[in-house]
Short mmCIF file of C-alpha atoms in Angstrom, two decimals:
data_model
loop_
_atom_site.label_atom_id
_atom_site.label_comp_id
_atom_site.label_asym_id
_atom_site.label_seq_id
_atom_site.Cartn_x
_atom_site.Cartn_y
_atom_site.Cartn_z
CA MET A 761 32.43 -13.31 20.14
CA GLU A 762 32.22 -16.48 18.01
CA ASN A 763 31.57 -18.67 21.05
CA LEU A 764 28.92 -16.27 22.31
CA THR A 765 27.05 -16.23 19.00
CA GLU A 766 27.20 -20.05 18.86
CA ASP A 767 25.61 -20.18 22.31
CA MET A 768 22.90 -17.80 21.15
CA VAL A 769 22.15 -19.90 18.07
CA LYS A 770 21.90 -23.04 20.22
CA LYS A 771 19.21 -21.31 22.26
CA CYS A 772 17.16 -20.96 19.07
CA SER A 773 16.57 -24.75 19.17
CA GLY A 774 16.46 -24.91 15.38
CA ILE A 775 13.36 -22.73 15.21
CA PRO A 776 13.47 -20.57 12.02
CA LEU A 777 11.79 -17.53 13.59
CA SER A 778 14.35 -17.37 16.40
CA ILE A 779 17.31 -17.92 14.05
CA VAL A 780 16.22 -15.28 11.53
CA THR A 781 15.41 -12.73 14.20
CA LEU A 782 18.69 -13.30 16.04
CA ALA A 783 20.60 -13.04 12.74
CA GLY A 784 18.93 -9.70 12.10
CA LEU A 785 20.02 -8.48 15.52
CA ILE A 786 23.65 -9.55 15.00
CA ALA A 787 23.81 -7.98 11.53
CA ALA A 788 22.47 -4.69 12.86
CA LYS A 789 25.11 -4.39 15.63
CA PRO A 790 28.54 -5.00 14.06
CA ASP A 791 30.41 -2.80 16.57
CA MET A 792 29.28 -4.42 19.83
CA THR A 793 31.86 -6.13 22.04
CA PRO A 794 31.39 -9.58 23.65
CA VAL A 795 30.84 -7.82 26.97
CA ASP A 796 28.05 -5.77 25.43
CA TRP A 797 26.43 -8.92 24.07
CA GLN A 798 26.74 -10.74 27.38
CA ASN A 799 25.13 -7.85 29.22
CA LEU A 800 22.35 -7.70 26.67
CA GLN A 801 21.68 -11.42 26.95
CA ASN A 802 21.51 -11.24 30.74
CA HIS A 803 19.15 -8.29 30.69
CA LEU A 804 15.88 -10.21 30.39
CA PRO A 805 12.80 -9.22 32.45
CA PHE A 806 11.85 -11.99 34.91
CA SER A 807 8.16 -11.05 34.81
CA LEU A 808 7.75 -12.56 31.33
CA GLU A 809 9.30 -15.92 32.16
CA THR A 810 5.96 -17.53 33.05
CA ASN A 811 4.38 -16.84 29.65
CA ILE A 812 3.06 -19.75 27.58
CA ILE A 813 5.69 -19.21 24.88
CA PRO A 814 8.46 -21.85 25.02
CA GLU A 815 11.22 -20.30 27.09
CA LYS A 816 14.06 -20.66 24.57
CA ILE A 817 12.12 -18.95 21.79
CA LYS A 818 10.86 -16.28 24.14
CA ARG A 819 14.32 -15.45 25.46
CA THR A 820 15.70 -15.11 21.93
CA LEU A 821 12.90 -12.82 20.78
CA LEU A 822 13.12 -10.73 23.93
CA LEU A 823 16.85 -10.41 23.38
CA CYS A 824 16.19 -9.15 19.87
CA TYR A 825 13.63 -6.64 21.12
CA ILE A 826 15.93 -5.35 23.85
CA GLY A 827 18.72 -5.07 21.28
CA LEU A 828 16.65 -2.72 19.14
CA PRO A 829 17.66 0.94 19.00
CA HIS A 830 15.21 3.08 20.95
CA HIS A 831 13.62 4.62 17.85
CA LEU A 832 12.49 1.18 16.61
CA ARG A 833 10.96 -0.11 19.84
CA PRO A 834 7.68 1.86 19.69
CA CYS A 835 7.39 0.98 15.98
CA ILE A 836 7.34 -2.76 16.66
CA LEU A 837 5.14 -2.40 19.77
CA TYR A 838 2.65 -0.46 17.63
CA LEU A 839 1.85 -3.63 15.68
CA THR A 840 -0.06 -5.05 18.66
CA ILE A 841 -2.90 -2.76 17.57
CA PHE A 842 -3.63 -5.17 14.71
CA PRO A 843 -5.28 -8.60 15.13
CA LYS A 844 -3.45 -11.89 14.91
CA ASP A 845 -2.69 -13.04 11.33
CA TYR A 846 -3.67 -9.62 9.96
CA ASP A 847 -2.00 -8.31 6.79
CA VAL A 848 -0.89 -4.79 7.68
CA GLU A 849 -0.48 -2.39 4.77
CA ARG A 850 2.92 -0.74 4.79
CA LYS A 851 1.63 2.70 3.83
CA ARG A 852 -1.15 2.60 6.39
CA LEU A 853 1.32 1.69 9.11
CA VAL A 854 3.99 4.29 8.34
CA ARG A 855 1.44 7.10 8.02
CA ARG A 856 -0.01 6.16 11.39
CA TRP A 857 3.46 6.20 12.94
CA VAL A 858 3.95 9.72 11.59
CA ALA A 859 0.50 10.90 12.66
CA GLU A 860 1.13 9.89 16.27
CA GLY A 861 4.61 11.38 16.36
CA ILE A 862 6.26 7.99 16.85
CA VAL A 863 8.45 8.88 13.87
CA SER A 864 9.50 12.42 13.06
CA GLY A 865 11.44 13.96 10.21
CA SER A 866 14.60 16.03 10.05
CA ARG A 867 16.05 18.81 7.94
CA ASP A 868 17.19 16.32 5.30
CA MET A 869 14.37 13.77 5.49
CA SER A 870 10.59 13.93 5.76
CA ALA A 871 8.81 12.05 8.53
CA GLU A 872 7.35 9.55 6.07
CA GLU A 873 10.75 8.90 4.50
CA ALA A 874 12.15 8.21 7.97
CA ALA A 875 9.19 5.91 8.74
CA GLU A 876 9.76 3.98 5.51
CA GLY A 877 13.37 3.51 6.57
CA TYR A 878 12.31 2.21 9.99
CA PHE A 879 9.92 -0.23 8.33
CA ILE A 880 12.67 -1.59 6.08
CA GLU A 881 14.92 -1.94 9.13
CA LEU A 882 12.31 -4.03 10.98
CA ILE A 883 11.93 -6.26 7.91
CA GLY A 884 15.71 -6.65 7.69
CA ARG A 885 15.92 -7.69 11.33
CA GLY A 886 13.30 -10.39 10.77
CA LEU A 887 10.93 -8.94 13.37
CA ILE A 888 8.15 -8.57 10.82
CA GLN A 889 7.67 -10.65 7.66
CA PRO A 890 6.54 -9.51 4.21
CA SER A 891 3.22 -11.06 3.18
CA LYS A 892 2.78 -9.32 -0.19
CA ILE A 893 5.58 -7.93 -2.33
CA THR A 894 5.23 -5.78 -5.45
CA GLY A 895 6.99 -6.58 -8.70
CA ASP A 896 9.72 -4.03 -7.97
CA GLY A 897 10.51 -5.68 -4.64
CA LYS A 898 8.68 -3.32 -2.27
CA VAL A 899 6.78 -4.78 0.67
CA LYS A 900 3.08 -4.03 0.23
CA THR A 901 1.77 -5.78 3.35
CA CYS A 902 3.44 -7.42 6.32
CA ARG A 903 2.63 -9.73 9.20
CA ILE A 904 4.10 -10.35 12.60
CA HIS A 905 4.66 -13.92 13.74
CA ASP A 906 2.20 -15.19 16.37
CA ILE A 907 4.96 -15.86 18.89
CA MET A 908 6.56 -12.46 18.39
CA LEU A 909 3.13 -10.88 18.75
CA GLU A 910 2.70 -12.58 22.12
CA VAL A 911 6.10 -11.34 23.28
CA ILE A 912 5.53 -7.70 22.39
CA ASP A 913 1.91 -7.87 23.58
CA SER A 914 3.25 -8.64 27.06
CA ILE A 915 5.52 -5.61 26.84
CA THR A 916 2.77 -3.27 25.62
CA SER A 917 0.57 -4.38 28.51
CA GLN A 918 3.31 -3.64 31.04
CA GLU A 919 4.08 -0.25 29.52
CA ASN A 920 0.44 0.67 28.85
CA PHE A 921 1.42 1.27 25.23
CA VAL A 922 -1.66 -0.31 23.57
CA THR A 923 -5.00 -1.43 25.03
CA VAL A 924 -6.82 -4.14 23.07
CA LEU A 925 -10.43 -5.07 23.79
CA HIS A 926 -11.84 -8.31 22.38
CA GLU A 927 -15.44 -9.51 22.19
CA GLN A 928 -14.68 -11.92 25.00
CA SER A 929 -13.11 -9.23 27.22
CA THR A 930 -14.77 -9.31 30.64
CA GLN A 931 -12.79 -6.60 32.38
CA MET A 932 -12.58 -3.02 31.25
CA PRO A 933 -9.17 -1.31 31.52
CA GLN A 934 -8.57 1.08 34.37
CA GLY A 935 -6.52 4.26 34.27
CA LYS A 936 -5.34 6.17 31.23
CA ILE A 937 -5.71 4.59 27.79
CA ARG A 938 -3.32 5.91 25.14
CA ARG A 939 -4.08 3.64 22.18
CA LEU A 940 -7.35 1.74 22.02
CA SER A 941 -7.97 -1.10 19.55
CA LEU A 942 -11.30 -2.94 19.36
CA HIS A 943 -11.31 -6.45 17.90
CA GLY A 944 -14.90 -7.50 17.16
CA THR A 945 -18.29 -6.18 18.28
CA ILE A 946 -18.08 -4.54 21.69
CA THR A 947 -20.91 -2.71 23.42
CA GLN A 948 -20.21 0.55 25.20
CA ARG A 949 -19.55 0.24 28.91
CA ARG A 950 -19.22 2.74 31.68
CA GLY A 951 -16.07 3.46 33.59
CA VAL A 952 -13.69 3.50 30.63
CA ARG A 953 -11.72 6.74 30.56
CA LEU A 954 -11.18 7.90 26.98
CA SER A 955 -10.01 11.46 27.44
CA HIS A 956 -6.34 10.49 26.95
CA VAL A 957 -6.77 8.25 23.89
CA ARG A 958 -4.34 9.20 21.10
CA SER A 959 -5.39 6.54 18.58
CA PHE A 960 -8.64 4.62 18.16
CA THR A 961 -8.82 1.63 15.81
CA VAL A 962 -11.75 -0.67 15.12
CA PHE A 963 -11.66 -4.11 13.48
CA SER A 964 -15.37 -4.89 13.14
CA ASP A 965 -18.17 -4.71 10.59
CA ASP A 966 -20.40 -2.93 13.09
CA LYS A 967 -20.42 0.77 13.88
CA PRO A 968 -18.06 1.69 16.72
CA PHE A 969 -19.77 2.67 19.94
CA HIS A 970 -17.75 5.67 21.04
CA ASN A 971 -18.53 9.36 20.87
CA TYR A 972 -15.40 10.63 19.16
CA GLY A 973 -16.02 14.17 20.34
CA LYS A 974 -14.82 13.20 23.83
CA MET A 975 -11.43 12.02 22.58
CA ARG A 976 -9.91 15.49 22.36
CA LEU A 977 -6.31 14.19 22.18
CA LEU A 978 -7.06 11.81 19.29
CA ARG A 979 -4.49 11.87 16.48
CA VAL A 980 -5.44 8.65 14.67
CA LEU A 981 -9.02 7.53 13.98
CA ASP A 982 -8.96 4.36 11.91
CA LEU A 983 -12.41 2.91 11.17
CA GLN A 984 -11.46 0.98 8.04
CA GLY A 985 -14.00 -1.75 7.24
CA CYS A 986 -16.72 -0.64 9.68
CA LYS A 987 -19.71 -1.30 7.41
CA GLY A 988 -22.14 -0.06 10.05
CA LEU A 989 -20.60 3.42 9.99
CA ARG A 990 -22.79 6.18 8.50
CA HIS A 991 -22.16 9.86 7.88
CA ASN A 992 -24.27 10.86 10.90
CA HIS A 993 -21.72 9.14 13.14
CA LEU A 994 -19.22 11.83 12.12
CA LYS A 995 -21.22 14.82 13.37
CA ASN A 996 -18.74 15.60 16.18
CA ILE A 997 -15.63 15.01 14.11
CA SER A 998 -14.70 18.72 14.09
CA ARG A 999 -13.93 18.57 17.82
CA LEU A 1000 -10.90 16.40 17.15
CA PHE A 1001 -8.60 19.32 16.45
CA LEU A 1002 -5.39 17.27 16.80
CA LEU A 1003 -6.54 14.56 14.38
CA SER A 1004 -3.86 13.79 11.81
CA PHE A 1005 -4.98 10.45 10.32
CA LEU A 1006 -8.59 9.60 9.44
CA SER A 1007 -9.54 6.40 7.61
CA LEU A 1008 -13.13 5.70 6.61
CA ARG A 1009 -12.02 3.24 3.95
CA ASN A 1010 -14.51 0.50 2.99
CA THR A 1011 -17.26 1.89 5.22
CA SER A 1012 -20.85 2.84 4.34
CA VAL A 1013 -20.26 6.59 4.68
CA GLU A 1014 -21.74 8.43 1.68
CA GLU A 1015 -20.83 12.03 2.42
CA LEU A 1016 -18.38 14.06 4.48
CA PRO A 1017 -19.61 16.82 6.81
CA ASP A 1018 -18.56 20.37 5.94
CA SER A 1019 -17.09 20.58 9.43
CA ILE A 1020 -14.26 18.29 8.36
CA GLY A 1021 -12.63 21.48 7.14
CA ASP A 1022 -12.00 22.36 10.80
CA LEU A 1023 -9.45 19.55 11.16
CA GLN A 1024 -6.48 21.78 10.47
CA ASN A 1025 -3.91 19.15 11.49
CA LEU A 1026 -5.26 16.43 9.19
CA GLN A 1027 -2.54 14.91 6.99
CA THR A 1028 -4.16 11.67 5.75
CA LEU A 1029 -7.79 11.22 4.70
CA ASP A 1030 -8.58 7.77 3.31
CA ILE A 1031 -12.12 7.47 1.94
CA ARG A 1032 -11.52 4.80 -0.70
CA GLY A 1033 -14.26 2.23 -1.12
CA THR A 1034 -16.99 4.50 0.28
CA GLY A 1035 -20.00 6.13 -1.36
CA ILE A 1036 -18.48 9.61 -1.10
CA ASN A 1037 -18.63 11.18 -4.56
CA LYS A 1038 -18.14 14.85 -3.67
CA PHE A 1039 -15.47 16.59 -1.61
CA PRO A 1040 -16.89 19.37 0.60
CA GLY A 1041 -16.04 22.88 -0.52
CA ALA A 1042 -15.15 23.87 3.05
CA ALA A 1043 -12.52 21.11 3.20
CA VAL A 1044 -10.21 22.90 0.75
CA GLU A 1045 -9.01 24.81 3.84
CA LEU A 1046 -7.12 21.69 4.99
CA LYS A 1047 -3.68 23.17 4.38
CA LYS A 1048 -1.73 20.26 5.93
CA LEU A 1049 -3.57 17.49 4.07
CA ALA A 1050 -0.97 15.47 2.17
CA TYR A 1051 -2.86 12.29 1.25
CA LEU A 1052 -6.41 12.51 -0.10
CA LEU A 1053 -7.23 8.94 -1.11
CA ALA A 1054 -10.67 8.50 -2.67
CA GLY A 1055 -12.79 6.54 -5.15
CA THR A 1056 -12.78 2.94 -6.34
CA LYS A 1057 -12.13 1.23 -9.65
CA PHE A 1058 -15.69 2.08 -10.69
CA HIS A 1059 -16.34 5.60 -9.42
CA SER A 1060 -14.44 8.74 -8.55
CA MET A 1061 -14.93 11.81 -6.36
CA ARG A 1062 -15.71 15.27 -7.70
CA MET A 1063 -13.43 18.08 -6.53
CA PRO A 1064 -14.68 21.62 -5.80
CA THR A 1065 -13.15 24.94 -6.75
CA GLY A 1066 -10.53 26.13 -4.31
CA VAL A 1067 -8.48 22.92 -4.44
CA GLY A 1068 -5.50 25.08 -5.35
CA LYS A 1069 -5.33 26.17 -1.69
CA MET A 1070 -4.33 22.64 -0.65
CA LYS A 1071 -0.64 23.26 -1.24
CA GLY A 1072 0.48 20.31 0.88
CA LEU A 1073 -1.19 17.62 -1.26
CA ARG A 1074 1.19 14.87 -2.32
CA LYS A 1075 -1.33 12.20 -3.38
CA LEU A 1076 -4.74 12.95 -4.87
CA GLY A 1077 -7.28 10.61 -6.41
CA LEU A 1078 -9.27 9.00 -7.77
CA ILE A 1079 -11.03 12.28 -8.66
CA THR A 1080 -13.34 13.66 -11.31
CA VAL A 1081 -12.99 17.21 -12.57
CA THR A 1082 -15.75 18.74 -14.68
CA ASP A 1083 -14.78 22.38 -14.14
CA SER A 1084 -11.85 23.76 -16.14
CA THR A 1085 -11.12 26.19 -13.30
CA VAL A 1086 -10.44 23.24 -10.98
CA LEU A 1087 -8.04 21.76 -13.53
CA LEU A 1088 -6.06 24.99 -13.55
CA GLN A 1089 -5.94 24.99 -9.75
CA ILE A 1090 -4.67 21.40 -9.56
CA GLY A 1091 -1.84 22.50 -11.84
CA LYS A 1092 -0.63 24.75 -9.00
CA LEU A 1093 -0.13 21.83 -6.58
CA THR A 1094 3.62 21.57 -7.07
CA GLN A 1095 4.09 19.05 -4.22
CA LEU A 1096 1.81 16.53 -5.94
CA GLN A 1097 3.57 13.21 -6.50
CA LYS A 1098 0.60 10.97 -7.32
CA LEU A 1099 -2.48 11.96 -9.33
CA SER A 1100 -5.39 9.70 -10.30
CA ILE A 1101 -8.00 11.45 -12.42
CA ASP A 1102 -11.10 10.43 -14.37
CA VAL A 1103 -11.51 12.67 -17.42
CA THR A 1104 -14.71 10.97 -18.63
CA VAL A 1105 -17.44 12.97 -16.84
CA GLY A 1106 -18.57 15.98 -18.80
CA ASP A 1107 -17.79 16.72 -22.41
CA VAL A 1108 -14.49 14.96 -23.06
CA GLU A 1109 -14.44 16.31 -26.58
CA ASP A 1110 -14.49 19.89 -25.26
CA THR A 1111 -11.32 21.36 -26.76
CA ARG A 1112 -10.85 23.92 -24.01
CA ARG A 1113 -11.10 21.30 -21.31
CA GLN A 1114 -8.57 19.09 -23.05
CA GLU A 1115 -6.21 22.06 -23.29
CA HIS A 1116 -6.50 22.61 -19.55
CA LEU A 1117 -5.74 18.95 -18.89
CA VAL A 1118 -2.66 19.24 -21.10
CA ASP A 1119 -1.63 22.39 -19.23
CA LEU A 1120 -2.14 20.69 -15.85
CA LEU A 1121 0.03 17.68 -16.70
CA SER A 1122 2.72 19.87 -18.27
CA LYS A 1123 2.96 22.03 -15.13
CA LEU A 1124 3.34 18.97 -12.89
CA ASP A 1125 6.03 17.33 -15.02
CA GLY A 1126 8.74 17.90 -12.42
CA CYS A 1127 6.92 16.51 -9.38
CA LEU A 1128 4.65 13.67 -10.58
CA ARG A 1129 5.91 10.15 -9.87
CA SER A 1130 2.62 8.27 -10.33
CA LEU A 1131 -0.14 9.05 -12.83
CA THR A 1132 -3.48 7.35 -13.48
CA ILE A 1133 -5.84 8.65 -16.18
CA LEU A 1134 -9.23 7.10 -16.93
CA ASP A 1135 -11.37 7.88 -19.98
CA SER A 1136 -14.33 5.59 -20.67
CA GLY A 1137 -15.60 7.68 -23.56
CA ASN A 1138 -15.83 6.34 -27.09
CA GLY A 1139 -13.46 8.85 -28.65
CA ASN A 1140 -9.70 9.23 -28.59
CA GLY A 1141 -9.66 12.04 -26.03
CA LEU A 1142 -7.05 10.35 -23.85
CA GLY A 1143 -4.72 9.82 -26.78
CA GLN A 1144 -5.03 13.45 -27.86
CA ILE A 1145 -4.27 14.73 -24.36
CA LEU A 1146 -1.13 12.61 -24.00
CA ASN A 1147 0.15 13.42 -27.48
CA ASP A 1148 -0.29 17.16 -26.94
CA LEU A 1149 1.80 17.36 -23.75
CA ARG A 1150 4.40 20.10 -24.09
CA ARG A 1151 6.40 18.85 -21.10
CA PRO A 1152 5.60 15.17 -20.49
CA PRO A 1153 6.17 13.77 -16.97
CA LEU A 1154 9.39 11.90 -17.67
CA LEU A 1155 10.14 11.26 -13.98
CA LEU A 1156 7.20 8.87 -13.58
CA HIS A 1157 7.72 5.59 -11.72
CA ASP A 1158 4.16 4.33 -12.26
CA ILE A 1159 1.59 5.05 -14.98
CA GLN A 1160 -1.89 3.59 -15.50
CA LEU A 1161 -3.86 4.43 -18.64
CA VAL A 1162 -7.47 3.32 -19.08
CA GLY A 1163 -9.08 4.38 -22.35
CA VAL A 1164 -8.53 4.40 -26.10
CA LEU A 1165 -5.01 5.34 -27.22
CA GLN A 1166 -4.45 3.33 -30.42
CA THR A 1167 -0.78 4.40 -30.38
CA LEU A 1168 1.62 5.19 -27.56
CA PRO A 1169 2.78 8.80 -27.25
CA ASP A 1170 6.38 9.19 -28.43
CA TRP A 1171 7.57 10.32 -24.99
CA VAL A 1172 6.74 6.95 -23.40
CA ALA A 1173 9.97 5.60 -24.93
CA SER A 1174 11.86 8.12 -22.75
CA LEU A 1175 10.41 6.95 -19.41
CA ASN A 1176 13.75 5.70 -18.13
CA ARG A 1177 12.59 5.56 -14.49
CA ILE A 1178 9.25 3.86 -15.05
CA VAL A 1179 8.81 0.76 -12.87
CA LYS A 1180 5.16 -0.14 -13.44
CA ILE A 1181 2.85 0.28 -16.44
CA THR A 1182 -0.84 -0.68 -16.47
CA LEU A 1183 -2.90 -0.54 -19.68
CA ARG A 1184 -6.62 -1.25 -20.08
CA PHE A 1185 -8.96 -0.61 -23.04
CA THR A 1186 -6.10 1.16 -24.83
CA SER A 1187 -6.49 -0.75 -28.14
CA LEU A 1188 -2.76 -0.66 -28.88
CA THR A 1189 -0.98 -2.63 -31.59
CA ARG A 1190 1.81 -5.15 -30.99
CA ASP A 1191 4.32 -2.40 -31.91
CA ALA A 1192 3.57 -0.68 -28.60
CA VAL A 1193 4.83 -3.74 -26.71
CA ARG A 1194 8.16 -3.46 -28.53
CA VAL A 1195 8.49 0.11 -27.23
CA LEU A 1196 7.80 -1.04 -23.67
CA ALA A 1197 10.36 -3.84 -24.00
CA ASN A 1198 13.19 -1.30 -24.12
CA LEU A 1199 12.31 0.60 -20.93
CA PRO A 1200 15.31 -0.09 -18.66
CA ALA A 1201 13.63 0.09 -15.21
CA LEU A 1202 10.31 -1.61 -16.05
CA ALA A 1203 9.57 -4.30 -13.44
CA GLN A 1204 5.77 -4.68 -13.66
CA LEU A 1205 3.60 -4.77 -16.77
CA VAL A 1206 -0.18 -5.19 -16.74
CA LEU A 1207 -1.78 -5.77 -20.14
CA GLY A 1208 -5.41 -5.62 -19.08
CA TYR A 1209 -8.65 -6.24 -20.94
CA LYS A 1210 -8.60 -4.83 -24.50
CA SER A 1211 -5.21 -3.24 -23.94
CA LEU A 1212 -4.19 -4.66 -27.33
CA VAL A 1213 -6.27 -4.86 -30.49
CA GLU A 1214 -7.46 -8.35 -31.37
CA CYS A 1215 -5.04 -10.22 -33.57
CA ASP A 1216 -4.78 -13.75 -34.98
CA GLU A 1217 -1.13 -13.98 -33.93
CA GLN A 1218 0.18 -14.63 -30.44
CA LEU A 1219 1.94 -11.92 -28.49
CA VAL A 1220 5.53 -13.15 -28.61
CA PHE A 1221 8.07 -12.43 -25.89
CA ASP A 1222 11.61 -13.08 -27.12
CA ARG A 1223 15.08 -12.57 -25.68
CA LYS A 1224 15.40 -8.99 -26.99
CA GLY A 1225 13.68 -6.98 -24.26
CA PHE A 1226 12.07 -6.80 -20.81
CA LYS A 1227 15.35 -7.75 -19.13
CA GLY A 1228 14.25 -6.43 -15.72
CA LEU A 1229 10.58 -7.46 -15.80
CA LYS A 1230 9.55 -9.33 -12.64
CA LEU A 1231 5.75 -9.34 -12.87
CA LEU A 1232 3.63 -9.85 -15.97
CA HIS A 1233 -0.17 -9.68 -15.83
CA ILE A 1234 -2.05 -10.59 -19.02
CA GLU A 1235 -5.80 -10.64 -19.63
CA SER A 1236 -7.26 -12.54 -22.60
CA VAL A 1237 -4.25 -12.17 -24.90
CA GLU A 1238 -2.71 -15.21 -26.60
CA VAL A 1239 0.94 -15.32 -25.61
CA SER A 1240 4.13 -17.20 -26.41
CA PHE A 1241 7.44 -17.18 -24.54
CA GLN A 1242 10.58 -18.02 -26.49
CA GLU A 1243 13.86 -19.39 -25.10
CA GLY A 1244 15.72 -16.63 -23.23
CA ALA A 1245 12.63 -14.44 -22.83
CA LEU A 1246 11.95 -12.54 -19.60
CA PRO A 1247 15.02 -13.84 -17.73
CA ASN A 1248 14.04 -12.25 -14.41
CA LEU A 1249 10.28 -12.86 -14.45
CA GLU A 1250 9.12 -14.11 -11.04
CA TRP A 1251 5.32 -13.71 -11.15
CA LEU A 1252 2.99 -14.47 -14.07
CA LYS A 1253 -0.75 -13.80 -13.93
CA LEU A 1254 -3.07 -15.07 -16.67
CA ILE A 1255 -6.67 -13.92 -16.38
CA GLY A 1256 -9.64 -14.12 -18.76
CA HIS A 1257 -10.43 -16.32 -21.74
CA PHE A 1258 -7.72 -18.45 -23.32
CA GLY A 1259 -7.89 -21.26 -25.87
CA ASP A 1260 -6.03 -24.59 -25.83
CA GLN A 1261 -3.06 -23.23 -27.80
CA SER A 1262 -3.15 -19.64 -26.54
CA VAL A 1263 -0.33 -19.97 -23.98
CA SER A 1264 2.95 -21.60 -24.97
CA GLY A 1265 6.59 -21.64 -23.94
CA MET A 1266 6.05 -21.19 -20.22
CA LYS A 1267 8.84 -23.72 -19.68
CA HIS A 1268 11.34 -21.07 -20.83
CA LEU A 1269 10.60 -18.80 -17.84
CA HIS A 1270 13.36 -20.18 -15.63
CA SER A 1271 13.10 -17.57 -12.84
CA LEU A 1272 9.36 -18.03 -12.39
CA GLU A 1273 8.33 -18.40 -8.74
CA GLU A 1274 4.54 -18.20 -9.00
CA VAL A 1275 1.87 -18.53 -11.68
CA TYR A 1276 -1.67 -17.32 -10.99
CA LEU A 1277 -4.34 -18.75 -13.29
CA ASP A 1278 -7.92 -17.46 -13.52
CA ILE A 1279 -8.98 -18.43 -17.03
CA GLY A 1280 -12.38 -19.95 -16.37
CA ASP A 1281 -11.61 -23.34 -17.91
CA GLU A 1282 -10.57 -25.83 -15.21
CA ARG A 1283 -9.46 -28.38 -17.79
CA LEU A 1284 -7.16 -25.88 -19.50
CA GLN A 1285 -5.83 -24.60 -16.18
CA GLU A 1286 -4.86 -28.13 -15.15
CA LYS A 1287 -3.32 -28.79 -18.56
CA LEU A 1288 -1.16 -25.66 -18.33
CA ARG A 1289 -0.12 -26.50 -14.80
CA LYS A 1290 0.93 -30.07 -15.62
CA LYS A 1291 2.78 -29.03 -18.75
CA ALA A 1292 4.74 -26.29 -17.01
CA THR A 1293 5.58 -28.24 -13.84
CA LYS A 1294 7.57 -30.75 -15.88
CA TYR A 1295 10.17 -28.02 -16.36
CA LEU A 1296 9.48 -25.54 -13.54
CA LYS A 1297 9.88 -27.74 -10.48
CA ARG A 1298 10.09 -24.88 -7.97
CA THR A 1299 7.24 -22.79 -9.35
CA ASN A 1300 4.10 -22.40 -7.25
CA PHE A 1301 0.81 -22.58 -9.17
CA VAL A 1302 -2.23 -20.77 -7.78
CA VAL A 1303 -5.58 -21.53 -9.40
CA ALA A 1304 -8.55 -19.23 -8.78
#
């Protein structure tokens, strides 16, 4: 076996992609015999030998693909839907896998949990590379290497797995099309059979040319980023009865048709970054909808009465609720894991409404894992709501609070599972930071604009807390790092206005991998960079 693996490594020709991918294959198959490996190595399709990829790299990558278990092969082939050098969001990808039935669940595991596991496996094998990683180590976006993309693109063409049309495409595909991906502006042409299309994806600013109503087998309709798309282009959407995944994210759509309520198999609806500010009343009949992703940082979507019927919801927001009845109904959604809610619209000082918000959050204490609450009012409504919780959500992994608090609720000190905390406009004192320092699982901390009250003293990080913190994001707060502080910090972001002496002690952050500076003063940015690089030789500095 040792001789065989040495021969395989030699075929990598010192190319990192080949070595890493082959290592992933070997690690994933500890029980294979030398005979098994020899057979696998010999089992290479001759039809791909004339490709432009250097033969030694190609053979290694093909070997790694052939060595994949059958459940992972369609998952990696699926990535040919996306353009070259495209950052693919992990959540978008795994939900699409589930929607098309490429990944299914079991008695002990949901389909999305299984898909997340497959994604991690592909990362571990080196077949896809992380491009953005969160502070707690999760892959946010990924890429596939150009050479690997060429290899699997050849396979998808042979197997008719994915059909990609480019602007420069001169020939239209013949026969059945199962997955259609458009890269760039393409005018509609005759002779293309679309009746068997299961997924349709567009990477273009223009409106897509197809009449969706004819794609009766469609399960995934992903129009993210199509700025030319308007609500009138969705008039036949109700005909897509099998549709499970619909993304209108970052399009110009401003309202959803009432007929969207007919899509009884819809599981994911992504309308973030659109002008949609009201969810249709008829759409509360979407019993299978699990992910309703809406709003932007600056506006939310109003929910109608009847939302309590949507028992399958797991993620909801960003939403606005002005009706107390709707608040009571949301409290019945016991599968809800992530809630993002704007409590500003309407009379935030209304005592009854605040009581209903308290009741809602108390009822969801056992299921919520992520909570975002926005309150841009001038009062302390947000602080009152959080302090009045009878059963606080102590199982939270992620919390974002935007609005005046002045003091942290006592129960925050008991958030033993919290991984990420984001604070903006909270007007907290330095004492609040000492509370956060003792949270054992905290990996990401964002101290946004006006999160802390103005103070003449620097915010000091010493050796006493934040032992697991990996990402620190600070906006316009003078800060000092003492020796031994933040021993595991890998990413530091400084944004806003800082004076000459407002950042000190960066040299003590020995685990720092990257510093992002966007402080408006080029002279100060360069000064900080030069001062820190004397001690942090391996740290990457990114200047906005």
